[in-house]
mmCIF file of C-alpha atoms and ligand atoms in Angstrom:
data_model
loop_
_atom_site.group_PDB
_atom_site.id
_atom_site.type_symbol
_atom_site.label_atom_id
_atom_site.label_comp_id
_atom_site.label_asym_id
_atom_site.label_seq_id
_atom_site.Cartn_x
_atom_site.Cartn_y
_atom_site.Cartn_z
ATOM 1 C CA UNK A 1 6.524 -2.679 18.237
ATOM 2 C CA UNK A 2 3.799 -0.034 18.834
ATOM 3 C CA UNK A 3 1.152 0.197 16.415
ATOM 4 C CA UNK A 4 1.350 2.595 13.686
ATOM 5 C CA UNK A 5 -0.773 6.008 14.590
ATOM 6 C CA UNK A 6 -2.111 7.758 11.560
ATOM 7 C CA UNK A 7 -0.846 11.296 11.312
ATOM 8 C CA UNK A 8 -0.889 14.019 8.643
ATOM 9 C CA UNK A 9 2.850 12.834 8.020
ATOM 10 C CA UNK A 10 1.353 9.877 6.193
ATOM 11 C CA UNK A 11 -0.985 11.768 4.180
ATOM 12 C CA UNK A 12 -0.252 11.726 0.307
ATOM 13 C CA UNK A 13 -2.504 14.677 -0.327
ATOM 14 C CA UNK A 14 -5.321 12.500 -1.869
ATOM 15 C CA UNK A 15 -8.238 11.771 0.007
ATOM 16 C CA UNK A 16 -9.184 8.144 -1.402
ATOM 17 C CA UNK A 17 -5.730 7.190 -1.549
ATOM 18 C CA UNK A 18 -5.421 8.227 2.452
ATOM 19 C CA UNK A 19 -8.441 6.054 3.216
ATOM 20 C CA UNK A 20 -6.915 3.182 1.466
ATOM 21 C CA UNK A 21 -3.610 3.486 3.231
ATOM 22 C CA UNK A 22 -5.525 3.592 6.361
ATOM 23 C CA UNK A 23 -6.703 0.125 5.472
ATOM 24 C CA UNK A 24 -3.073 -1.112 5.136
ATOM 25 C CA UNK A 25 -1.995 0.693 8.204
ATOM 26 C CA UNK A 26 -5.051 -1.110 10.044
ATOM 27 C CA UNK A 27 -3.726 -4.742 8.488
ATOM 28 C CA UNK A 28 -0.215 -3.859 9.900
ATOM 29 C CA UNK A 29 -1.375 -3.042 12.983
ATOM 30 C CA UNK A 30 -3.359 -5.985 13.480
ATOM 31 C CA UNK A 31 0.017 -7.959 13.106
ATOM 32 C CA UNK A 32 1.707 -5.994 15.273
ATOM 33 C CA UNK A 33 -0.859 -6.392 18.002
ATOM 34 C CA UNK A 34 -0.567 -10.194 17.353
ATOM 35 C CA UNK A 35 3.015 -10.922 17.725
ATOM 36 C CA UNK A 36 2.508 -14.582 18.282
ATOM 37 C CA UNK A 37 0.362 -15.089 15.457
ATOM 38 C CA UNK A 38 1.240 -18.453 13.571
ATOM 39 C CA UNK A 39 1.149 -18.865 9.619
ATOM 40 C CA UNK A 40 -2.135 -20.745 10.267
ATOM 41 C CA UNK A 41 -3.480 -18.205 12.441
ATOM 42 C CA UNK A 42 -6.721 -16.358 11.220
ATOM 43 C CA UNK A 43 -4.864 -13.269 11.622
ATOM 44 C CA UNK A 44 -2.341 -14.132 8.735
ATOM 45 C CA UNK A 45 -4.884 -15.760 6.668
ATOM 46 C CA UNK A 46 -7.450 -12.826 6.944
ATOM 47 C CA UNK A 47 -4.646 -10.474 6.330
ATOM 48 C CA UNK A 48 -3.343 -12.141 3.132
ATOM 49 C CA UNK A 49 -6.902 -12.309 1.836
ATOM 50 C CA UNK A 50 -7.660 -8.746 2.412
ATOM 51 C CA UNK A 51 -4.228 -7.724 1.131
ATOM 52 C CA UNK A 52 -4.951 -9.630 -2.073
ATOM 53 C CA UNK A 53 -8.036 -7.598 -2.427
ATOM 54 C CA UNK A 54 -6.675 -4.446 -1.360
ATOM 55 C CA UNK A 55 -3.852 -4.683 -3.972
ATOM 56 C CA UNK A 56 -6.725 -5.044 -6.850
ATOM 57 C CA UNK A 57 -8.733 -2.264 -5.759
ATOM 58 C CA UNK A 58 -6.251 0.389 -4.284
ATOM 59 C CA UNK A 59 -3.631 0.016 -7.276
ATOM 60 C CA UNK A 60 -6.070 0.382 -9.715
ATOM 61 C CA UNK A 61 -7.445 3.669 -8.081
ATOM 62 C CA UNK A 62 -3.758 4.672 -8.116
ATOM 63 C CA UNK A 63 -3.052 3.733 -11.601
ATOM 64 C CA UNK A 64 -6.087 5.185 -13.153
ATOM 65 C CA UNK A 65 -5.639 8.338 -11.466
ATOM 66 C CA UNK A 66 -1.883 8.634 -13.070
ATOM 67 C CA UNK A 67 -3.099 7.824 -16.248
ATOM 68 C CA UNK A 68 -5.747 10.423 -16.024
ATOM 69 C CA UNK A 69 -3.333 13.066 -15.043
ATOM 70 C CA UNK A 70 -0.246 11.985 -17.115
ATOM 71 C CA UNK A 71 1.655 11.315 -13.860
ATOM 72 C CA UNK A 72 5.134 11.303 -15.232
ATOM 73 C CA UNK A 73 6.213 8.227 -13.091
ATOM 74 C CA UNK A 74 3.526 5.740 -14.064
ATOM 75 C CA UNK A 75 5.952 3.147 -14.908
ATOM 76 C CA UNK A 76 8.197 3.101 -12.265
ATOM 77 C CA UNK A 77 5.305 3.236 -9.765
ATOM 78 C CA UNK A 78 3.249 0.247 -11.569
ATOM 79 C CA UNK A 79 6.557 -1.710 -11.302
ATOM 80 C CA UNK A 80 6.527 -1.396 -7.461
ATOM 81 C CA UNK A 81 2.529 -2.756 -7.386
ATOM 82 C CA UNK A 82 3.382 -5.484 -9.881
ATOM 83 C CA UNK A 83 6.302 -6.407 -7.298
ATOM 84 C CA UNK A 84 3.704 -6.090 -4.109
ATOM 85 C CA UNK A 85 1.065 -8.260 -5.847
ATOM 86 C CA UNK A 86 3.823 -10.950 -6.899
ATOM 87 C CA UNK A 87 4.864 -10.729 -2.897
ATOM 88 C CA UNK A 88 1.457 -11.134 -1.612
ATOM 89 C CA UNK A 89 0.900 -14.171 -4.079
ATOM 90 C CA UNK A 90 4.156 -15.718 -3.272
ATOM 91 C CA UNK A 91 3.036 -15.436 0.376
ATOM 92 C CA UNK A 92 -0.103 -16.987 0.088
ATOM 93 C CA UNK A 93 1.443 -19.896 -1.408
ATOM 94 C CA UNK A 94 3.951 -20.189 1.321
ATOM 95 C CA UNK A 95 1.083 -19.764 3.978
ATOM 96 C CA UNK A 96 -0.618 -22.708 2.265
ATOM 97 C CA UNK A 97 2.268 -24.917 2.799
ATOM 98 C CA UNK A 98 2.610 -23.952 6.090
ATOM 99 C CA UNK A 99 6.069 -22.155 5.916
ATOM 100 C CA UNK A 100 6.621 -20.904 9.600
ATOM 101 C CA UNK A 101 8.319 -17.698 8.799
ATOM 102 C CA UNK A 102 5.212 -16.159 7.069
ATOM 103 C CA UNK A 103 4.241 -14.111 9.840
ATOM 104 C CA UNK A 104 7.624 -12.493 10.460
ATOM 105 C CA UNK A 105 8.134 -11.689 6.457
ATOM 106 C CA UNK A 106 4.455 -10.290 6.239
ATOM 107 C CA UNK A 107 5.090 -8.072 9.172
ATOM 108 C CA UNK A 108 8.432 -6.996 7.915
ATOM 109 C CA UNK A 109 7.455 -6.645 4.190
ATOM 110 C CA UNK A 110 4.082 -4.346 5.341
ATOM 111 C CA UNK A 111 6.499 -2.127 7.393
ATOM 112 C CA UNK A 112 8.769 -1.892 4.456
ATOM 113 C CA UNK A 113 6.079 -1.124 2.122
ATOM 114 C CA UNK A 114 4.852 1.775 4.395
ATOM 115 C CA UNK A 115 8.375 2.929 4.338
ATOM 116 C CA UNK A 116 9.459 2.594 0.967
ATOM 117 C CA UNK A 117 6.387 2.715 -0.999
ATOM 118 C CA UNK A 118 3.805 4.715 0.429
ATOM 119 C CA UNK A 119 5.972 7.244 2.159
ATOM 120 C CA UNK A 120 8.262 7.297 -0.879
ATOM 121 C CA UNK A 121 6.733 6.710 -4.237
ATOM 122 C CA UNK A 122 3.053 7.331 -3.146
ATOM 123 C CA UNK A 123 4.168 10.350 -1.332
ATOM 124 C CA UNK A 124 5.358 12.331 -4.702
ATOM 125 C CA UNK A 125 1.521 12.397 -5.305
ATOM 126 C CA UNK A 126 1.173 15.208 -2.919
ATOM 127 C CA UNK A 127 3.569 17.835 -4.837
ATOM 128 C CA UNK A 128 1.902 16.344 -7.961
ATOM 129 C CA UNK A 129 -1.427 16.916 -6.893
ATOM 130 C CA UNK A 130 -0.937 20.483 -5.251
ATOM 131 C CA UNK A 131 0.584 21.505 -8.816
ATOM 132 C CA UNK A 132 -2.487 20.151 -10.387
ATOM 133 C CA UNK A 133 -4.851 21.859 -8.133
ATOM 134 C CA UNK A 134 -3.142 25.239 -8.663
ATOM 135 C CA UNK A 135 -3.669 25.145 -12.343
ATOM 136 C CA UNK A 136 -6.501 27.066 -14.092
ATOM 137 C CA UNK A 137 -9.071 24.098 -15.341
ATOM 138 C CA UNK A 138 -8.875 23.782 -19.171
ATOM 139 C CA UNK A 139 -12.016 24.916 -20.798
HETATM 140 FE FE1 FE2 B 201 -0.767 3.626 -2.615
HETATM 141 FE FE1 FE2 B 202 1.243 3.267 -5.132
#
């Protein structure tokens, strides 16, 4: 599989979130470029550590922003974040027990997160934010 190249099509219209999503794409690309990585490899352990931190930081930014702007899909969106954290935590446990399939599960999960969450759920920020920007500011 070829590494993912960032283009404007991946942009959700909020600069901070795009920058954070690029971090996820870099992690995904690191997995793609190291297809033979084993469960106990540095690649897998670095990525699991970084993903745990990424989920804390990035999801908090998105959720704070959604709350601040009365975003209508906050609950559904937050549920997906909860699922992601749970999956990453489970993968950390699986990795420390040496389960062989961790690298493949991790790669597939990151690809599907990009397609299903970032390009679907996060992408809905774009039109919402455009509308927000076009409204005159109160006060
Ligand atoms: Fe996101
Ligand atoms: Fe999100």
